[in-house]
XYZ file of C-alpha atoms in Angstrom:
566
model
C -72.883 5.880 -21.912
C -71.699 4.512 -18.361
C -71.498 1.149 -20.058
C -69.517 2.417 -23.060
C -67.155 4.494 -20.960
C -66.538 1.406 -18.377
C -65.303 -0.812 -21.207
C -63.026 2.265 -22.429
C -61.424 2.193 -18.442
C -61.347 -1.294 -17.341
C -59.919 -2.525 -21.160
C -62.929 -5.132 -21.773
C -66.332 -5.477 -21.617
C -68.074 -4.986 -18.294
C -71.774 -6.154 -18.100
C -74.451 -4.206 -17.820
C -75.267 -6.221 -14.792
C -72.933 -4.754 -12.734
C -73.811 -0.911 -13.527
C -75.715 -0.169 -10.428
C -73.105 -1.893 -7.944
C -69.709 -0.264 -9.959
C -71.553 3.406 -10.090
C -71.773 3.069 -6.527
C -68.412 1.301 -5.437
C -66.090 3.569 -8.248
C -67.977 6.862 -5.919
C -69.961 8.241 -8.847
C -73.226 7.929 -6.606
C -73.985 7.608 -2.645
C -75.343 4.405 -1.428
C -79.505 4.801 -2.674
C -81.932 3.221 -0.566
C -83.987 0.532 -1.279
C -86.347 1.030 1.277
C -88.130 4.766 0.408
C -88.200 5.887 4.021
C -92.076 6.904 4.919
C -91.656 6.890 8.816
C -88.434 8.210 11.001
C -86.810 5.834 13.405
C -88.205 6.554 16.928
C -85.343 8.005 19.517
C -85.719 4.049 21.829
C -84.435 2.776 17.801
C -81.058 3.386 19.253
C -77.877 1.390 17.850
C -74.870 -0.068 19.655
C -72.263 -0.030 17.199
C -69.264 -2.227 18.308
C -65.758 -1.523 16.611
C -64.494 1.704 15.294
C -62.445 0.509 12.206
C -63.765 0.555 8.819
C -66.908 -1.591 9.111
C -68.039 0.598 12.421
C -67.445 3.587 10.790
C -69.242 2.684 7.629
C -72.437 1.485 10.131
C -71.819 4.772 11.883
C -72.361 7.163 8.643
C -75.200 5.316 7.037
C -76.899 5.093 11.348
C -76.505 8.917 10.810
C -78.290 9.280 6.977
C -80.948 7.447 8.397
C -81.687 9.302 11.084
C -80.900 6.452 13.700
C -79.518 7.607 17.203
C -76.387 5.370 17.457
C -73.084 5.294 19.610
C -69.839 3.227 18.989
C -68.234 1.409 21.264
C -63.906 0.492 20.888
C -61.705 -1.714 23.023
C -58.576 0.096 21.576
C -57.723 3.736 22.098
C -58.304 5.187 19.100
C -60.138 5.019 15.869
C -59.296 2.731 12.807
C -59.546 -0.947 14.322
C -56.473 -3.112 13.352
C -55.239 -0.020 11.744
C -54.798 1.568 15.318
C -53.431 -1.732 16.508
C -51.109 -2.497 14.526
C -47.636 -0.555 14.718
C -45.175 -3.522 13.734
C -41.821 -2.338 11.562
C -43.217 -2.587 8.250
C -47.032 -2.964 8.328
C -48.743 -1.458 5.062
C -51.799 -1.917 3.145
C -51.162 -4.544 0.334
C -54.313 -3.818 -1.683
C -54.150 -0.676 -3.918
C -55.421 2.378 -1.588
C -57.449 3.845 -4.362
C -59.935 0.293 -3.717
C -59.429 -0.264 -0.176
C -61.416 2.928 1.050
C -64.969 3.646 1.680
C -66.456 4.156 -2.166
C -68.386 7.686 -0.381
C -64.626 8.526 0.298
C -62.901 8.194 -2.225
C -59.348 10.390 -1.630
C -56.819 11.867 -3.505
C -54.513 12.518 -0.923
C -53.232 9.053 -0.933
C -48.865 9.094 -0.997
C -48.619 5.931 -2.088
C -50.183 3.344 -3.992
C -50.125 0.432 -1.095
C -49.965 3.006 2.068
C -48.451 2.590 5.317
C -50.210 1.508 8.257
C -49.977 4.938 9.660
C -51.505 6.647 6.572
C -54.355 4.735 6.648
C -55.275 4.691 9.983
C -54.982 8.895 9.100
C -57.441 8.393 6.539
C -59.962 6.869 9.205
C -59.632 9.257 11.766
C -59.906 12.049 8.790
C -63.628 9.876 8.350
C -64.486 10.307 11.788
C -63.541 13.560 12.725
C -65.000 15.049 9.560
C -68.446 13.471 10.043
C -68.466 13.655 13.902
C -67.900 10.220 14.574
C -65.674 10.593 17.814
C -68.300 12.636 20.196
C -70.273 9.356 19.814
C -67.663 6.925 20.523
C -66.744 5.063 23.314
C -63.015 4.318 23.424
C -61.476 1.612 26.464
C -64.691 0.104 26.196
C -65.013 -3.357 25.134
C -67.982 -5.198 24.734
C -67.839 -8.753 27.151
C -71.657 -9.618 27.676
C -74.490 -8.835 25.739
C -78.285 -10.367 26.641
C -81.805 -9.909 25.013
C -84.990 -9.452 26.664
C -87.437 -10.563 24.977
C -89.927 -8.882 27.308
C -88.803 -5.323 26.789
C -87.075 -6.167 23.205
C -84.232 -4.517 23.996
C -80.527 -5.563 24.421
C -78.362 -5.244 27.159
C -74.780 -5.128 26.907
C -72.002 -5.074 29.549
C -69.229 -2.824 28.607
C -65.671 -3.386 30.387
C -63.338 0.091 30.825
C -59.505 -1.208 29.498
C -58.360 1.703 31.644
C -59.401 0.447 35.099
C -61.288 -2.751 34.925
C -64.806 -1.683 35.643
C -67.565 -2.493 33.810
C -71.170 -0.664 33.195
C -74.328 -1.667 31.638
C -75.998 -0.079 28.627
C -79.093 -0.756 26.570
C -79.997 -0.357 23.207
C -82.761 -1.560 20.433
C -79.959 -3.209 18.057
C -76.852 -3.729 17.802
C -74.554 -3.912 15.091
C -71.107 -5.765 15.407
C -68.169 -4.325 12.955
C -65.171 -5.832 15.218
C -63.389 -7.699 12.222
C -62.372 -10.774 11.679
C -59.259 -11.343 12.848
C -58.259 -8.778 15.653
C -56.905 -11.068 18.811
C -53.015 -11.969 18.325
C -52.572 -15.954 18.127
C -49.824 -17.893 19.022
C -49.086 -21.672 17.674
C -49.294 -24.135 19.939
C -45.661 -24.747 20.781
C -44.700 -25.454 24.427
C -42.349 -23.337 26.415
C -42.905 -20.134 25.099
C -43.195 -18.278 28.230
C -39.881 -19.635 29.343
C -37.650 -17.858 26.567
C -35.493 -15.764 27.862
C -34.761 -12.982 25.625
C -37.379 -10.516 23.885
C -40.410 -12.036 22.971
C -43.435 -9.952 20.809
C -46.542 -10.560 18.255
C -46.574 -8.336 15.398
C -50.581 -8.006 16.485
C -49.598 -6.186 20.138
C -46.225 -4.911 18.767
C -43.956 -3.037 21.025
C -40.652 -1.453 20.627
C -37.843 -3.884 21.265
C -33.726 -3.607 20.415
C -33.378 -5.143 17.083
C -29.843 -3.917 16.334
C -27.391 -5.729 16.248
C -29.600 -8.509 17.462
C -30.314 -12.643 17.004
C -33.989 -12.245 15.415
C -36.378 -14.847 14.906
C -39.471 -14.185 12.919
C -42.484 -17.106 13.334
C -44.772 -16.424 10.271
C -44.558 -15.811 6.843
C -48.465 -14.389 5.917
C -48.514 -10.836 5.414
C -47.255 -9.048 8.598
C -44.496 -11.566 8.679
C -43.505 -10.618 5.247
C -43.723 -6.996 5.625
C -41.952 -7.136 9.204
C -38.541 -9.341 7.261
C -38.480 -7.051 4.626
C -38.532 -3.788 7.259
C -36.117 -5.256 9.518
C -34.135 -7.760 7.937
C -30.796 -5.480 7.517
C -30.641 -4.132 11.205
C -29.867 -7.738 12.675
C -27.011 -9.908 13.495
C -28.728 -13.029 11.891
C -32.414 -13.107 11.228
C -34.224 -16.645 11.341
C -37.414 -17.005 8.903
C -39.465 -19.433 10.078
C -41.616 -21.037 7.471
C -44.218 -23.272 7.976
C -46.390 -23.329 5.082
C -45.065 -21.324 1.888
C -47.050 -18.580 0.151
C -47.676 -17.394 -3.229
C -45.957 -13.902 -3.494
C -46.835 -11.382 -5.875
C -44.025 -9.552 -7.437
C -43.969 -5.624 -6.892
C -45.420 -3.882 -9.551
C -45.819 -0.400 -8.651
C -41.260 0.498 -7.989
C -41.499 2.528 -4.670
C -45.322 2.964 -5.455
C -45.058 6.462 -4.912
C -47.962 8.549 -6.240
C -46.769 11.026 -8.877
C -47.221 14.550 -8.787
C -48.917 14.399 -12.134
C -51.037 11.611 -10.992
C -52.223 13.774 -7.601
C -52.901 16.411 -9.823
C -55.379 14.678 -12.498
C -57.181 13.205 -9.014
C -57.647 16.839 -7.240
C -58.595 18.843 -10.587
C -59.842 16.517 -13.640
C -63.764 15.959 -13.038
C -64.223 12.418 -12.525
C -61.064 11.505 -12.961
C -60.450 9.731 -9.202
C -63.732 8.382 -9.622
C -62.616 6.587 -12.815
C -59.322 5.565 -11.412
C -60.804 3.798 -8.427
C -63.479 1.899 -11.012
C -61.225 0.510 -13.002
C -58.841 -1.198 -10.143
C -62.385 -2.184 -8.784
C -63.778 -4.030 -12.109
C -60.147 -5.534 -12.936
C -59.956 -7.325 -10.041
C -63.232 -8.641 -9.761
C -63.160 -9.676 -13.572
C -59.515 -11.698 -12.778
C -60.835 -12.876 -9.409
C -63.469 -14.653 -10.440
C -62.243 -16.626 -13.075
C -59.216 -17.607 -10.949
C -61.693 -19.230 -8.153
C -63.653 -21.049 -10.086
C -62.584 -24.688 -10.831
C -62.278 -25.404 -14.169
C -62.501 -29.658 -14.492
C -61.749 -29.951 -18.388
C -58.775 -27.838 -17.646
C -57.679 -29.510 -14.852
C -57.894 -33.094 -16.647
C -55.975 -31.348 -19.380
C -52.773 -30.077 -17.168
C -52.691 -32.875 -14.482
C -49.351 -32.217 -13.362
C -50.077 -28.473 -11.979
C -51.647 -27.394 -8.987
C -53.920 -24.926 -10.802
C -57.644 -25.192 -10.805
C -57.921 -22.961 -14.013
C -56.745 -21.165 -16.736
C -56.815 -17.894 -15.414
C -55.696 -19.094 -11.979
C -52.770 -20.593 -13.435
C -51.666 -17.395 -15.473
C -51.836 -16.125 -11.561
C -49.366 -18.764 -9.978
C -46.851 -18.777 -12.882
C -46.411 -14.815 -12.203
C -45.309 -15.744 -8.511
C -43.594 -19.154 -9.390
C -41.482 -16.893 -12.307
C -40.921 -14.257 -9.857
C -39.715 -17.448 -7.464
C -37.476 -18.514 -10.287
C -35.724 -15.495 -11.660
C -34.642 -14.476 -8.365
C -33.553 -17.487 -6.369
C -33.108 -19.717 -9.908
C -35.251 -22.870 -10.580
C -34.518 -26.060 -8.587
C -32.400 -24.055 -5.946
C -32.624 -24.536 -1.977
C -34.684 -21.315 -1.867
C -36.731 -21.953 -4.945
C -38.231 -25.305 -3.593
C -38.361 -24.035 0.049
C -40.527 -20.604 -1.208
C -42.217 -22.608 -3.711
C -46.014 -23.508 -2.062
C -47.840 -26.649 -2.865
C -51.307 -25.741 -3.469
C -53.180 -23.002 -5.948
C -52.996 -19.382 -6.247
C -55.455 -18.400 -4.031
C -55.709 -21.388 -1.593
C -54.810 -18.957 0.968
C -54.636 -15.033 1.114
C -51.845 -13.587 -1.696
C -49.143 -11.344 -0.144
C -46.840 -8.923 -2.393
C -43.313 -8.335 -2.137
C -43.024 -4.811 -0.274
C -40.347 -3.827 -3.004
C -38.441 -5.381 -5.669
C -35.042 -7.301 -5.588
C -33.944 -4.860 -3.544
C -33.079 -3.787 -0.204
C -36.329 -3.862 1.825
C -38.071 -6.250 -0.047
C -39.084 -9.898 0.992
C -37.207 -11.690 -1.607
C -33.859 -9.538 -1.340
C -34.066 -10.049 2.533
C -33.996 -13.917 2.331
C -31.144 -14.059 0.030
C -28.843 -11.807 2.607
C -25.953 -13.771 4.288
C -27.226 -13.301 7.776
C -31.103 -14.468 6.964
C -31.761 -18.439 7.038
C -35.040 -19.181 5.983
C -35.940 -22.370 7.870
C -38.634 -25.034 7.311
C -38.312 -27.467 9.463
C -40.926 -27.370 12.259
C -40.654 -26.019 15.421
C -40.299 -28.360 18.640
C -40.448 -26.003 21.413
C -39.370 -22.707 22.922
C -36.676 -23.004 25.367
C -34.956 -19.937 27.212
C -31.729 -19.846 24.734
C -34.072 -19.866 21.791
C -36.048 -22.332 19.113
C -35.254 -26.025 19.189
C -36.812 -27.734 15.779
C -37.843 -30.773 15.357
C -34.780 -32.785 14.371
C -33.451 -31.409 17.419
C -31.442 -28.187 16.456
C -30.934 -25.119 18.562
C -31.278 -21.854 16.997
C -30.143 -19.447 19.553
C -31.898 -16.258 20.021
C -32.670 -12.825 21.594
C -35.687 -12.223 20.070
C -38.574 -13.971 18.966
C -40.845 -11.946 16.813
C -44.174 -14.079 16.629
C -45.955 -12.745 12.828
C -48.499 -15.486 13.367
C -51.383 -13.969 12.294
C -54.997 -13.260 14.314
C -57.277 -15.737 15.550
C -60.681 -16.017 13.921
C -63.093 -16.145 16.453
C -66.992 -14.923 15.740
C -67.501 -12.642 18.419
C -66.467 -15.544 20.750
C -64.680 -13.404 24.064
C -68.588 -11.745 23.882
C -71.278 -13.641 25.881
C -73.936 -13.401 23.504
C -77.519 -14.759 24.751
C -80.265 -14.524 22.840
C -84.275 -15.271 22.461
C -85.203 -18.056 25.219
C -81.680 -17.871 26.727
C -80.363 -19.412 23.313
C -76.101 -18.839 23.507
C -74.430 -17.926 20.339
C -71.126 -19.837 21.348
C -73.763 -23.008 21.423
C -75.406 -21.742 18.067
C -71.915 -21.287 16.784
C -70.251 -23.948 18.118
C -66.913 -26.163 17.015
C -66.159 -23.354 14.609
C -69.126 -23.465 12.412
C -71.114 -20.498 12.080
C -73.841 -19.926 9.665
C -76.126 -16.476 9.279
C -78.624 -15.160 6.710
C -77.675 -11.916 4.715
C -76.747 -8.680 7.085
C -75.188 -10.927 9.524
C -78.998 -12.008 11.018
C -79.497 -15.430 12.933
C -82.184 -17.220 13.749
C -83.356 -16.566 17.744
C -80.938 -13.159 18.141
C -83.532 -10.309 17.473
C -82.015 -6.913 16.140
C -78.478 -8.156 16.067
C -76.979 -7.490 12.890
C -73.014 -9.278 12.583
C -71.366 -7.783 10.074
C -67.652 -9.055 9.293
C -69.278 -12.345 9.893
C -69.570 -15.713 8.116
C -69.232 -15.783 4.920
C -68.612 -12.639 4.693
C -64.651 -12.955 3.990
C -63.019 -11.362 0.065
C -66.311 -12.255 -2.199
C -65.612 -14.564 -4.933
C -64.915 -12.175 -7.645
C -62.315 -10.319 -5.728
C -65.387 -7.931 -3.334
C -62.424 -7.047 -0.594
C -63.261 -5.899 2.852
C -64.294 -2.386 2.096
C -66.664 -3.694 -0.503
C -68.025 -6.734 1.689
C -68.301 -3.743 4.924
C -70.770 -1.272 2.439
C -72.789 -3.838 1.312
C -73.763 -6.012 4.596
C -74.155 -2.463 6.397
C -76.435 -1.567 3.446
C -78.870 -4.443 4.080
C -78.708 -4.055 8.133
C -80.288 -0.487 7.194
C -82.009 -1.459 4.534
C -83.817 -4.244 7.201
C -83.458 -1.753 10.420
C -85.891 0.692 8.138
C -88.351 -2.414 7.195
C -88.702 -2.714 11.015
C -89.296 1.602 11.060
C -91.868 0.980 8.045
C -93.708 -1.787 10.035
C -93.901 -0.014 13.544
C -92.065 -3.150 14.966
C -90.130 -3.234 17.681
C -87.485 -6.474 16.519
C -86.820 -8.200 13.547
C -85.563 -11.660 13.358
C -84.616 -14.106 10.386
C -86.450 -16.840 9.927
C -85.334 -20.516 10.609
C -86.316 -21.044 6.952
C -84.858 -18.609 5.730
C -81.695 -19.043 7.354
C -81.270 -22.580 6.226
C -81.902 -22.318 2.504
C -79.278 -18.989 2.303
C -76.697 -21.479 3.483
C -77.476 -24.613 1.528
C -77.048 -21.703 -1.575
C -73.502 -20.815 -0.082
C -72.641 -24.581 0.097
C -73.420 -25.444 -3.116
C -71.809 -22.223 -4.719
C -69.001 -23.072 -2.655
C -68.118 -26.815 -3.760
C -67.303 -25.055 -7.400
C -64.762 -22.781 -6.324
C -60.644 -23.056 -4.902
C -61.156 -23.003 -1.878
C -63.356 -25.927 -1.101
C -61.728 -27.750 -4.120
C -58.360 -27.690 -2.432
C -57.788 -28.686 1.207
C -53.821 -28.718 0.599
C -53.753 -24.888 2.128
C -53.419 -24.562 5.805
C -55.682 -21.799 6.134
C -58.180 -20.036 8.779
C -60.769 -19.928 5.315
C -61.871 -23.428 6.883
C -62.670 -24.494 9.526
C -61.522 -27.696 11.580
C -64.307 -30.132 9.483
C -63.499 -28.433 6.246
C -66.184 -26.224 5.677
C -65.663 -22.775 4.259
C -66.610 -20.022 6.849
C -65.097 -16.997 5.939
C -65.048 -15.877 1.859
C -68.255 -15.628 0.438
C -69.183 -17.942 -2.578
C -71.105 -15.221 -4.614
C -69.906 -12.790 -7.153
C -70.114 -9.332 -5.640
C -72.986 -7.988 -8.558
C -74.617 -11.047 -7.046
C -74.340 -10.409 -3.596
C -74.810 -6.673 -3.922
C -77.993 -7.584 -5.432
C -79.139 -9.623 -2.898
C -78.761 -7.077 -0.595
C -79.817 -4.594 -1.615
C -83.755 -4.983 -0.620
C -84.299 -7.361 2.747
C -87.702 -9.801 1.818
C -90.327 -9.219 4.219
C -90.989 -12.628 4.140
C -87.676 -13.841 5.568
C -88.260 -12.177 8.882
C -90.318 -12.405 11.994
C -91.451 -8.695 12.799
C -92.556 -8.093 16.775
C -94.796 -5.412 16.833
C -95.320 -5.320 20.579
C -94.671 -2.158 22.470
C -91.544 -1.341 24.163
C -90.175 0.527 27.039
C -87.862 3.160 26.792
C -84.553 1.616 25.797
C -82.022 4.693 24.844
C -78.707 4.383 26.237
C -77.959 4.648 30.081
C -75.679 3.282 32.714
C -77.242 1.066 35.469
């Protein structure tokens, strides 16, 4: 019956496959365990959970089912990660909110159908004061040094105050990282950027500055640069887009994407009806997803003059490059300058905030006082931007929407087993772990929002990819309770052969088939390090039950390790 009624909402067949992973994610059932729990985590099991956003708070709730004593610990102020962060003119959610929430929280109370930062940072702190997240959180507090001993199997982590620079030590059994991917503002390397002399700010630590009336410069076109032109586009003197790499746009779909009253009423009162809703935005997108990843060869040989790797991905690119077209008109200045060289897909999509209209991206760029400019930047002197054939674009503010850097945990000092470094283990950019964020010589760490752990190939977004690697950390944390052991550790083995299956997955799908894309997906040798090659029935699947025989279990008694200050 599920099976019949999932082809009725998502307009084709779904397999059968993916029943147990789309009952879960649509919200009809809470995440099951695996594991059947015969033994209760000992009060020294305690958790460090580091980040407060989605992924923490995820960790946080399933710690709590499972009867695991657990405390969070934020740099930021408040709860909801980049969501709490990030307060730049314009910054929204640009997947549908009905998918990109927790599937055992389904909402709704949702206003719009792409919500404002502000609303869903709400919706977090809703989670966490609902489900008493915030008497166990530790706000100001980042996380700079973190050691095991092997001794005592326990971990020690140094925790810096924001508020007044002092720092404390804590210990715990495990740890489990949630801190994102992308959460420390980056800046291109351009010289003299601390010699401008007018207003300069990073959509990632936004502050209020005087736009009105203003000479704005905005460095980025991604997603917060897009949303920030749109937003603020009509309140300047002249606004300068600065474009290095175009992206593929996706037209708006949804007019102001403002949720009906008839639609908020079938969601509060029709039984299942929200459930439903959320399922079929869930099994569209992985259905299109996947077939616009994966390289198609005969079709490529077939269409050698496009950039597309596929049918499907193709159908994709000629919605944005027709939305290009209609608006700007095909061979114009804008048209070729907005018009990106590489597939669908080769780096994250971004949607037009509105239509051709006023605050939309499109409608912004065509305005008399907006230049969008392409040519390269040179160097940041105090009047402004000089590019590199040697023009001056004079300024009094220079918004930088240049995105976050990826980074792996890499402002943490992370030593493991035998003295064994992370940074070392992870070095040049390339890091590699086994399924719930586990690597080889780190004992009860578990890094979730880690490699490979990007969007799943089949369209698994970040909610989706947060459940499912939290569901295998408890899933191995209890296999540890089961066995009276004090760690658990991957196996070398182990290790190696999950990532020989994620490069050879990998070499079959857009992103390691194209290299045109400038984008943090790879790293400086060209390896793929954050999406994850397998479908998301696949890697739900896979994680859903941790092998025994994958991990090193130390059985060896330990002291008392709950959580105190030295």
């Amino acid at each position: 019956m599920f099976q019949r009624l999932s082809a009725l909402a998502a307009g084709f067949e779904v397999p059968a496959t993916h029943a147990g992973m789309n009952r879960e994610q649509a919200g009809f059932v809470p995440d099951q365990r695996a594991i059947i729990p015969t033994k209760t985590p000992s009060k020294t099991l305690n958790l460090a959970i580091i980040g407060a956003g989605m992924t923490g708070i995820d960790a946080a709730i399933k710690a709590a089912d499972r009867g695991f004593e657990y405390e969070i610990f934020d740099a930021e102020a408040g709860i909801g990660g980049l969501w709490w962060s990030q307060s730049y003119p314009g910054v929204a959610v640009d997947t549908p909110a009905m998918y990109y929430s927790l599937s055992w929280e389904v909402t709704s109370n949702w206003s719009r159908f792409f919500p404002v930062g502000e609303e869903y940072q709400h919706y977090l702190q809703g989670i966490a004061e609902k489900y008493g997240l915030l008497e166990r959180t530790h706000f100001n507090s980042e996380i700079t040094r973190m050691e095991w001993f092997d001794e005592e199997q326990v971990w020690e982590l140094t925790v810096l105050s924001t508020v007044d620079n002092t720092s404390r030590v804590v210990r715990a059994a495990a740890v489990v990282t949630a801190t994102g991917h992308l959460n420390r503002a980056k800046y291109p390397n351009v010289s003299g950027i601390e010699t401008f002399a007018g207003e300069s700010v990073h959509t990632g630590t936004w502050r209020d500055v005087e736009l009105d009336g203003k000479r704005v410069a905005c460095v980025g076109v991604g997603a917060a640069g897009i949303q920030i032109v749109s937003s603020v586009a009509a309140r300047t003197s002249h606004l300068s887009v600065f474009q290095r790499q175009a992206h593929w746009v996706s037209p708006n779909t949804v007019g102001e994407g403002i949720v009906s009253e008839s639609e908020h009423w079938l969601r509060e009162h029709l039984p299942y009806y929200l459930q439903w809703a959320r399922f079929t935005i869930f099994a569209q997108v992985n259905a299109f997803s996947h077939l616009m990843n994966e390289v198609d060869e005969e079709w490529m040989s077939a269409h050698p003059d496009s950039v597309s790797i596929s049918a499907m991905n193709d159908l994709a690119m000629k919605a944005s490059l027709n939305y290009i077209n209609d608006t700007f008109g095909e061979g114009s200045e804008l048209a070729i300058k907005l018009t990106p060289d590489f597939p669908y897909g080769g780096k994250r999509p971004v949607r037009d905030p509105k239509d051709y209209v006023a605050g939309g991206y499109y409608y912004s760029l065509a305005q008399p006082n907006v230049d969008l400019i392409t040519t390269p930047i040179a160097r940041v002197v105090p009047e402004g931007i000089v590019t590199a054939d040697g023009a001056l674009v004079e300024l009094d503010v220079i918004i930088w929407a240049t995105g976050m850097t990826l980074e792996w945990l890499a402002p943490v000092e992370i030593i493991g087993r035998d003295g064994i470094r992370l940074s070392d283990v992870w070095a040049n950019n390339n890091p590699r772990s086994y399924l719930g964020g586990t690597v080889p010589a780190f004992p009860n760490l578990f890094i979730n929002d880690g490699p490979n752990t990007g969007v799943a190939n089949g369209g698994g977004g970040h909610n989706f990819m947060a459940e499912t690697v939290n569901h295998y950390i408890f899933e191995a944390l209890q296999l540890l309770v089961e066995n009276d052991a004090a760690s658990i550790e991957v196996t070398q083995e182990a290790h190696d052969q999950h990532n020989e299956e994620i490069e050879r997955l990998m070499a079959d799908l857009l992103w390691a088939h194209d290299t045109t894309a400038d984008t943090y997906y790879r790293n400086e040798s060209g390896r793929i390090i954050l999406p994850s090659p397998f479908l998301p029935e696949v890697l739900w699947q896979l994680s859903q039950t941790p092998d025994e025989s994958k991990f090193r279990l130390t059985t060896s008694v330990r002291l008392e390790t709950s959580i105190t200050t030295k």
